Backbone as JSON, one array per atom type, in Angstrom:
{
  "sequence": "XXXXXXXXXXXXXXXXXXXXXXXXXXXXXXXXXXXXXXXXXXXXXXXXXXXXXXXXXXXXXXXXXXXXXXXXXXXXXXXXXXXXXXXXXXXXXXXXXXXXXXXXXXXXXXXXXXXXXXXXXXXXXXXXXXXXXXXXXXXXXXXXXXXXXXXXXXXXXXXXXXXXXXXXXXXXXXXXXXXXXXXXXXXXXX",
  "N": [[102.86, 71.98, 97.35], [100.01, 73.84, 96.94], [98.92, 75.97, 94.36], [97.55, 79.19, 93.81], [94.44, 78.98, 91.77], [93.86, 81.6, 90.17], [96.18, 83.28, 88.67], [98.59, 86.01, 88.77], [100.68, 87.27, 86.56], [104.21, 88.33, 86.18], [105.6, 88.94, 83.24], [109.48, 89.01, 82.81], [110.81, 91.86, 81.45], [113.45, 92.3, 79.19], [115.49, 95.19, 78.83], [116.7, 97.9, 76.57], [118.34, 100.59, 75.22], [116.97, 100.5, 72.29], [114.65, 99.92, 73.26], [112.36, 97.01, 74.6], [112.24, 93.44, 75.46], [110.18, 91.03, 76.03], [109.31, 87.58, 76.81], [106.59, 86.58, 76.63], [105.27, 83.54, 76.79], [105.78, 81.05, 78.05], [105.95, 77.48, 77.55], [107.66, 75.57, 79.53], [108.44, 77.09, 81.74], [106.23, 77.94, 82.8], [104.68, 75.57, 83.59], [106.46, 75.41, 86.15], [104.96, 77.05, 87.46], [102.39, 75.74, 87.86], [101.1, 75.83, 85.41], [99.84, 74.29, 83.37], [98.55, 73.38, 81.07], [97.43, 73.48, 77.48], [97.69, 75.25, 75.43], [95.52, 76.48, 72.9], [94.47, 77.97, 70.96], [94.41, 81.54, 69.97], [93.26, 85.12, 70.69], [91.94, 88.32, 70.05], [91.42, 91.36, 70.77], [89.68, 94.01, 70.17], [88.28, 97.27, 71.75], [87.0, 100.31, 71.74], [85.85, 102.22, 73.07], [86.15, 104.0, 76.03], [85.43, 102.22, 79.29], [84.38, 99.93, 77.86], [83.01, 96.87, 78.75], [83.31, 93.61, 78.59], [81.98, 90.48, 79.46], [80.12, 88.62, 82.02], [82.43, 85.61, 81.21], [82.44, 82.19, 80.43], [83.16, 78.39, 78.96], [81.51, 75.88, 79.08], [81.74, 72.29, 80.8], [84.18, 69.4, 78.8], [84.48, 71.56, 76.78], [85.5, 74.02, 78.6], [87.71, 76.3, 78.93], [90.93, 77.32, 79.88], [92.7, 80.65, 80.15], [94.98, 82.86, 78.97], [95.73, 86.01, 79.87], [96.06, 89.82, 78.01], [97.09, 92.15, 77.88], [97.19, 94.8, 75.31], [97.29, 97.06, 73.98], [96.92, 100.07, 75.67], [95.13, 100.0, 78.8], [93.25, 97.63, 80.98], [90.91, 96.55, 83.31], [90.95, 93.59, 84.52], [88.97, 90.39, 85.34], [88.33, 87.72, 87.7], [86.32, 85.21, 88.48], [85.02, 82.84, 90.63], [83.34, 80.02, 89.67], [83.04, 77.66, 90.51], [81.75, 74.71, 91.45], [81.04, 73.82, 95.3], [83.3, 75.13, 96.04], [84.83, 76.68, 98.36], [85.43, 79.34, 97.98], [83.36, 80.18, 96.05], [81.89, 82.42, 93.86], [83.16, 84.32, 94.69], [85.74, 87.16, 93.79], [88.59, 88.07, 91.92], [90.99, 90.68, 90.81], [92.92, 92.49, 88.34], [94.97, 95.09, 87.32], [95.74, 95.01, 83.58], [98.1, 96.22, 81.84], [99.27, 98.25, 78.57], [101.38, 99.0, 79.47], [102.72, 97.68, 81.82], [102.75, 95.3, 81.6], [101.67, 92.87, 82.61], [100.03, 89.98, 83.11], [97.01, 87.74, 83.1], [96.3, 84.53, 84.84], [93.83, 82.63, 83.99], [92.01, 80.17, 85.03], [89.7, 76.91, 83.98], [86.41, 77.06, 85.29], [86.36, 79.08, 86.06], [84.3, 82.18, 85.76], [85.32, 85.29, 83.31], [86.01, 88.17, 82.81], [86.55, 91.71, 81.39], [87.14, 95.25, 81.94], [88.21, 98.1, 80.15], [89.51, 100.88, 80.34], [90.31, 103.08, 79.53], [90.27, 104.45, 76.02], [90.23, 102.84, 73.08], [91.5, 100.34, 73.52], [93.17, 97.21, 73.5], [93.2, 93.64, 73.43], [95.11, 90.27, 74.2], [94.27, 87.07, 73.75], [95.07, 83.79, 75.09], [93.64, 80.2, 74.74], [92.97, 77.42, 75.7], [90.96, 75.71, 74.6], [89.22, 75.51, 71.49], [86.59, 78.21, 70.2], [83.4, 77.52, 71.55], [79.95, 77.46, 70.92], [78.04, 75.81, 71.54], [79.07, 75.5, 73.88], [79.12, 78.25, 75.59], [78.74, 80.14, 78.17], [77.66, 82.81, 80.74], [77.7, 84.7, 83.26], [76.05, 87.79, 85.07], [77.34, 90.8, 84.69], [77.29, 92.88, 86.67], [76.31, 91.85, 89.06], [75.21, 91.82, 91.97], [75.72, 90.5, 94.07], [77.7, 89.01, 93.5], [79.2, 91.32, 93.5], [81.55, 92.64, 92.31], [84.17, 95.08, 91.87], [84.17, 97.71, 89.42], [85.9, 99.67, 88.96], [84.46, 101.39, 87.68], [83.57, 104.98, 87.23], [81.48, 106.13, 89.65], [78.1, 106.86, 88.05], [78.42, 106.11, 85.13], [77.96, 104.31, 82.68], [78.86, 101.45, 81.57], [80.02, 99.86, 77.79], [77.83, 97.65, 76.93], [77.74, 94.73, 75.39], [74.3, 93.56, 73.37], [73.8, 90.77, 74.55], [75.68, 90.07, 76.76], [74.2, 92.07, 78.97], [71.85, 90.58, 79.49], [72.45, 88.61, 80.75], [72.38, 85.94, 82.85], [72.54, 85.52, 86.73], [74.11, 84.8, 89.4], [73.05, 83.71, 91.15], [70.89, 82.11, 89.69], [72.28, 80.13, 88.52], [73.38, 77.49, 87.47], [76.31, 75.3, 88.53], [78.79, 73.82, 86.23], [81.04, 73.12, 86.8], [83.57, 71.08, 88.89], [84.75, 71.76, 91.72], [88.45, 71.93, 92.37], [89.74, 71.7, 95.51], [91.82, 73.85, 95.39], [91.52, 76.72, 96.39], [90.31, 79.76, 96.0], [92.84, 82.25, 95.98], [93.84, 85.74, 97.27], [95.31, 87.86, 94.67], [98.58, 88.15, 93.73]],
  "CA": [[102.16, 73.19, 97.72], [98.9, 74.21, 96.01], [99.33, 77.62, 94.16], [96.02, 79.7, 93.58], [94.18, 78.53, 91.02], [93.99, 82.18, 89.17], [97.64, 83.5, 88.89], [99.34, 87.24, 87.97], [102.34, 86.77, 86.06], [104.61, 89.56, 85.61], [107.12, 88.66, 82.59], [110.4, 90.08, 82.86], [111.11, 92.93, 80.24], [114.96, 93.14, 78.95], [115.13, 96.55, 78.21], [117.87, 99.01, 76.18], [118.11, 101.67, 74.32], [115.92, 100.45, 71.06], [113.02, 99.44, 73.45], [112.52, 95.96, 75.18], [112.07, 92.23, 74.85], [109.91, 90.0, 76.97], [108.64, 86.34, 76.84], [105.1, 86.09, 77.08], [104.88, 82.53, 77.01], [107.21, 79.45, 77.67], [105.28, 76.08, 78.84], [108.48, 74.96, 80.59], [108.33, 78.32, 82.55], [104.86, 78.3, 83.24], [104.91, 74.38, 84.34], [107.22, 75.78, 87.25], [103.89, 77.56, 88.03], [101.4, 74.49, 88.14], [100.27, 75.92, 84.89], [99.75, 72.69, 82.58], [97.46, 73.57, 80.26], [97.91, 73.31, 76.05], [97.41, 76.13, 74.7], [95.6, 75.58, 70.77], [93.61, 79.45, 69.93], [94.65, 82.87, 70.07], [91.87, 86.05, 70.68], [92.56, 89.06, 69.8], [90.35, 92.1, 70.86], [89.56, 95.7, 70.14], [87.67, 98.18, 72.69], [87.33, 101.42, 71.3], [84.98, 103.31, 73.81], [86.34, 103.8, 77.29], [84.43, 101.62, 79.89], [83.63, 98.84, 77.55], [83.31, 95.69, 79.1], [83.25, 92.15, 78.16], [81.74, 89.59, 80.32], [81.58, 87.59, 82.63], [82.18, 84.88, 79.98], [83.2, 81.01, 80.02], [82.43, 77.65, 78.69], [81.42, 74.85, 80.42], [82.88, 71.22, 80.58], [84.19, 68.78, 77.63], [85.15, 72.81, 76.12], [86.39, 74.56, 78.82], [88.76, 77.15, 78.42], [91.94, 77.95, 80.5], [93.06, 81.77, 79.52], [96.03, 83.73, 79.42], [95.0, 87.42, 79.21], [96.93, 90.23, 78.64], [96.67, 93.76, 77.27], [98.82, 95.06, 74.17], [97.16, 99.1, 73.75], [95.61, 100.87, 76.84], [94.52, 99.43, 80.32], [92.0, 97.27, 81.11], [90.53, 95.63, 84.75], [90.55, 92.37, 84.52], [88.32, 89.91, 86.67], [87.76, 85.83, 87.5], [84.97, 84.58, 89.27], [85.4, 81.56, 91.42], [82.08, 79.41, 89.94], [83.71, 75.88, 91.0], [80.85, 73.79, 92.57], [81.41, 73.26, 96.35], [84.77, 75.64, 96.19], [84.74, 77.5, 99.77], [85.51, 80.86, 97.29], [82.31, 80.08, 94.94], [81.0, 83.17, 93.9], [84.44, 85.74, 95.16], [86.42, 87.41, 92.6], [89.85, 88.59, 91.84], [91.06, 91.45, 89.47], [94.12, 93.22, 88.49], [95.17, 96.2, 86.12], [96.75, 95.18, 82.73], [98.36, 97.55, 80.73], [100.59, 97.58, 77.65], [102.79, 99.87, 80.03], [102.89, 97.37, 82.97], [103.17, 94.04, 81.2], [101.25, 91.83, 83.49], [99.24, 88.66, 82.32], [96.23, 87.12, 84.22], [96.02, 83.28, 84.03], [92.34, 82.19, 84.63], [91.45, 78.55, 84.62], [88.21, 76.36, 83.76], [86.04, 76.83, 86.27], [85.92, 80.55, 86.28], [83.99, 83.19, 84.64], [86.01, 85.97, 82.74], [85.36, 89.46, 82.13], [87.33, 93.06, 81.65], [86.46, 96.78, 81.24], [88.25, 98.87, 79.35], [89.87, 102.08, 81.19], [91.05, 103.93, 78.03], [89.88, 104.08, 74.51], [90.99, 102.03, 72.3], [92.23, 98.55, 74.1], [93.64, 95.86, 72.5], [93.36, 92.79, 74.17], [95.11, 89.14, 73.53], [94.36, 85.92, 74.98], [95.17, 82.04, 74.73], [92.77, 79.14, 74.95], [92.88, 75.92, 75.93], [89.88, 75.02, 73.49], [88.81, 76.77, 70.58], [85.33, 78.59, 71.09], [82.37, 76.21, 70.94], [78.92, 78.45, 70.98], [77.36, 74.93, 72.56], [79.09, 75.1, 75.38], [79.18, 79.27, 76.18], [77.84, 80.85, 79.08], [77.56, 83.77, 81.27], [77.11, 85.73, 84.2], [76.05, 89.35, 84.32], [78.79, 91.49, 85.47], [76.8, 93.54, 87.79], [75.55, 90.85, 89.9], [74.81, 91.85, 93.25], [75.95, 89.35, 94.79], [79.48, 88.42, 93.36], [80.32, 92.3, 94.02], [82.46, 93.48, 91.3], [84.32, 96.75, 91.73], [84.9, 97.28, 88.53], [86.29, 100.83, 88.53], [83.63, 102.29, 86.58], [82.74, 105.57, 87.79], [79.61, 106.43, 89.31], [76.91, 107.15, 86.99], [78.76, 105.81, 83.99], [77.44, 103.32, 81.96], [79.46, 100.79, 80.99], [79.18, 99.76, 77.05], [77.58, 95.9, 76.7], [77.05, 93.96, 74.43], [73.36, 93.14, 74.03], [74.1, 89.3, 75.02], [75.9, 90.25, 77.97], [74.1, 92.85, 79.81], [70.71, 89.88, 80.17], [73.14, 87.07, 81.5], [71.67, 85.08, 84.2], [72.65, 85.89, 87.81], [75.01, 83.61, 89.64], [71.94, 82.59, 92.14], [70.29, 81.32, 88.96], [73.14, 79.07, 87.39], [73.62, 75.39, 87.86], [77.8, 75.35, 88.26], [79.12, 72.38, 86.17], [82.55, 72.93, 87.41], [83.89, 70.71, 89.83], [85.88, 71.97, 92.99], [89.72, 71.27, 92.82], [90.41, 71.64, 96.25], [92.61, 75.55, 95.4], [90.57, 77.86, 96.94], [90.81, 81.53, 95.61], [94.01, 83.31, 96.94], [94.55, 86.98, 96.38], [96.45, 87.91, 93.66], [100.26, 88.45, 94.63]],
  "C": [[101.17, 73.56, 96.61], [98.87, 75.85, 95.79], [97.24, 77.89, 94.08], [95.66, 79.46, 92.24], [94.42, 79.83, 89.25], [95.35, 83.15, 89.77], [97.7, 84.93, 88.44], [100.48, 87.09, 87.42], [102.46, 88.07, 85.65], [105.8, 89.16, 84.46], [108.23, 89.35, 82.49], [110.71, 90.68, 81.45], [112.94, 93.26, 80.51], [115.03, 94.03, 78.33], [116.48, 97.32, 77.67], [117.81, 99.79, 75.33], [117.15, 101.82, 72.98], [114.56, 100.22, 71.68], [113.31, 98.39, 74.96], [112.07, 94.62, 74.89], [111.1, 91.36, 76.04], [109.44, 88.45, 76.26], [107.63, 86.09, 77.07], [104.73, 85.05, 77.92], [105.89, 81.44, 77.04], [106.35, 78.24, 78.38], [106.43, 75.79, 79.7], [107.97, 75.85, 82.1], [107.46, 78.21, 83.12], [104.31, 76.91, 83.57], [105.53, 74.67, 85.92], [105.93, 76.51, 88.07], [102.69, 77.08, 88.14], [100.63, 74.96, 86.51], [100.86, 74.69, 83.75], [99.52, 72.5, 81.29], [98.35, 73.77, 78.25], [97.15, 74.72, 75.33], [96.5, 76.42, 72.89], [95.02, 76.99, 70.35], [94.49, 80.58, 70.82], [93.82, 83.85, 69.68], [92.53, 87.27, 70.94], [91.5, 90.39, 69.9], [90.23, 93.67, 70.85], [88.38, 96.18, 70.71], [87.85, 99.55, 71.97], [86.84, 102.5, 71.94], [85.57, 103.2, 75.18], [85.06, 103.06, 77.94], [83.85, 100.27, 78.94], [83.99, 97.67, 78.36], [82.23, 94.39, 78.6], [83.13, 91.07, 79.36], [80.86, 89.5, 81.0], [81.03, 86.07, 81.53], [83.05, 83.36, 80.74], [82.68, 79.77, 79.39], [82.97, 76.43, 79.19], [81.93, 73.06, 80.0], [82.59, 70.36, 79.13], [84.76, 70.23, 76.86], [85.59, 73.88, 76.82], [87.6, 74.95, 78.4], [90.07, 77.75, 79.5], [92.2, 79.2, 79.37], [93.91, 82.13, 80.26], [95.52, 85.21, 78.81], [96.17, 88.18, 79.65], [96.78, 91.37, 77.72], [97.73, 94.02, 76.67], [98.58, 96.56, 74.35], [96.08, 99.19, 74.96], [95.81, 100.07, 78.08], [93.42, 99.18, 80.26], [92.02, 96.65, 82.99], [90.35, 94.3, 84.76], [90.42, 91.23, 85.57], [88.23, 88.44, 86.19], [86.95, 85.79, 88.73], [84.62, 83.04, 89.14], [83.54, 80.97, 91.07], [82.43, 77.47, 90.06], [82.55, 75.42, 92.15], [81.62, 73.63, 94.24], [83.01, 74.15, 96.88], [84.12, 76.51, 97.86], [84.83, 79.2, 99.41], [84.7, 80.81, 96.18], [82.06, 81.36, 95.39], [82.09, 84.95, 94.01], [85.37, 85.62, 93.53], [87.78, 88.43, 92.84], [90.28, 89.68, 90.97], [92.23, 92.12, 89.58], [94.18, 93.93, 87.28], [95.73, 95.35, 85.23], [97.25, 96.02, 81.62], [99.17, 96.93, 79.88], [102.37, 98.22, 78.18], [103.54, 98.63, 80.81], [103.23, 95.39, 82.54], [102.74, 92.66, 81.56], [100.07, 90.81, 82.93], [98.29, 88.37, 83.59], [96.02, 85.6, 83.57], [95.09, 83.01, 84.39], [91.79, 80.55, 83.75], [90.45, 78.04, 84.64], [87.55, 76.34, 85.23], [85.52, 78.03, 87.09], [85.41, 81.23, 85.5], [85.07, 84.51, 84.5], [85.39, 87.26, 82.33], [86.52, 90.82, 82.41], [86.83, 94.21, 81.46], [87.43, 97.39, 81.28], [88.75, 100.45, 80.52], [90.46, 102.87, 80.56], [90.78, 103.75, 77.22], [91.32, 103.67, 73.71], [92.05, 101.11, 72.47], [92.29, 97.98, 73.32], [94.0, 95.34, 73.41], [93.58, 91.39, 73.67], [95.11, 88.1, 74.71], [93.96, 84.6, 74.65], [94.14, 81.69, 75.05], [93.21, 78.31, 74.95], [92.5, 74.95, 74.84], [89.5, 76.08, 72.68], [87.22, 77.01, 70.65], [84.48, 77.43, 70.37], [80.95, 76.48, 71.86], [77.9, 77.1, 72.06], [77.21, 74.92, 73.65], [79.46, 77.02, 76.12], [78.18, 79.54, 77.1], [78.56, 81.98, 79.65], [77.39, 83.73, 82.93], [76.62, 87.22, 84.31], [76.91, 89.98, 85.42], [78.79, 92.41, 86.42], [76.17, 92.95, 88.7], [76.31, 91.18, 91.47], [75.61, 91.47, 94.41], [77.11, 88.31, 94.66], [80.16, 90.29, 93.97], [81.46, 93.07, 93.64], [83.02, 95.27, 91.48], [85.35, 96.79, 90.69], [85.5, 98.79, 87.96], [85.69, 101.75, 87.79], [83.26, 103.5, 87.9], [81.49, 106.12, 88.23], [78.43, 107.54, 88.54], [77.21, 106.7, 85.71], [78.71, 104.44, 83.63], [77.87, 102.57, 81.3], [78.84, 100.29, 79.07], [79.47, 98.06, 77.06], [77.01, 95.97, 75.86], [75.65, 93.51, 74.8], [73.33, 91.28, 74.91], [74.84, 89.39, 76.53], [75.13, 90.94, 79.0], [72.55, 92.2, 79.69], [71.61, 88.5, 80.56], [72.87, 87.03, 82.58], [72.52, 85.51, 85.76], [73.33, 84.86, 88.43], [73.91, 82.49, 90.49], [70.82, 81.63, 91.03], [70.95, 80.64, 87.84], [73.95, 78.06, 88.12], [75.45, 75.4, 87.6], [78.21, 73.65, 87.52], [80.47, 72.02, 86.32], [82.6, 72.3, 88.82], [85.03, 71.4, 90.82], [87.28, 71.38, 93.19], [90.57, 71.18, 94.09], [91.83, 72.91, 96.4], [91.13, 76.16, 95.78], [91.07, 79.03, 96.23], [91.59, 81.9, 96.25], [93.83, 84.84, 96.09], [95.57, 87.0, 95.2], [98.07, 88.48, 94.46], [101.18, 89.05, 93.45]]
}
């Protein structure tokens, strides 16, 4: 059975009186969930303005990046965008809350762009790699594009804050995909 390519994982929290304990990460564990992938960097991120967002970010083949994302302080929105050559869900996107209340991880694999905003000052956000960054092979989308459709919870009239590098990234109708199509189509998140 072919799972969806970008996953929600909720880790279970053992909880008692001093607090609680979870597991982030176990490859065995996360083998049971088609996820494969080697993990080698760790990213570590601070938001300090409500509404900031980051993205839509990935890099392209030979340095692709599988990510595990996952929020330590605050809530953020976090989104993948299906740019897989020839995929039947090129172009559709997925997103789910993570908080440091709620515990939930997003796994997003090569092949997608990446981006979050920020829904509380002062986020802290951590998240694995595959590959460690390699400025050669980064690219973009811009996160208001038209035409992928993003609802990214911002309210209206409020101005998300970008980075200048993000907020002139190319448009999805003007970027050459060098991701190949694995045959997973985009599923909802579950």
């Amino acid at each position: 059975m072919l799972t969806s390519p970008v996953q929600l994982i909720t880790p279970r929290r053992f909880g008692d009186t001093r607090g609680w304990f979870t597991e982030v990460y176990s490859a065995p564990k996360f083998e049971t969930l088609g996820i494969t992938c080697h993990f080698v960097q760790d990213n570590h991120s601070l938001s300090v303005p409500r509404y900031t967002l980051r993205g839509l970010h990935f890099q392209t083949p030979r340095r692709g990046q599988d990510k595990l994302v996952r929020c330590i302080r605050g809530r953020i929105f976090d989104v993948a965008v299906d740019i897989r050559k020839g995929s039947p869900t090129y172009g559709q996107w997925v997103g789910a809350e993570l908080s440091a209340e709620n515990g939930h991880q997003l796994f997003i694999p090569i092949g997608f762009a990446h981006g979050f905003v920020t829904l509380e000052p002062d986020c802290e956000v951590m998240y694995k790699c595959s590959d460690t960054y390699a400025p050669d092979h980064e690219g973009g989308i811009r996160w208001n594009d038209a035409a992928i459709g993003i609802d990214w919870l911002i309210p209206s009239g409020v101005t998300p804050e970008l980075s200048t590098k993000d907020a002139v990234l190319p448009l999805l109708a003007d970027f050459e995909s060098p991701f190949p199509y694995d045959g997973r189509p985009l599923a909802p998140l579950t």
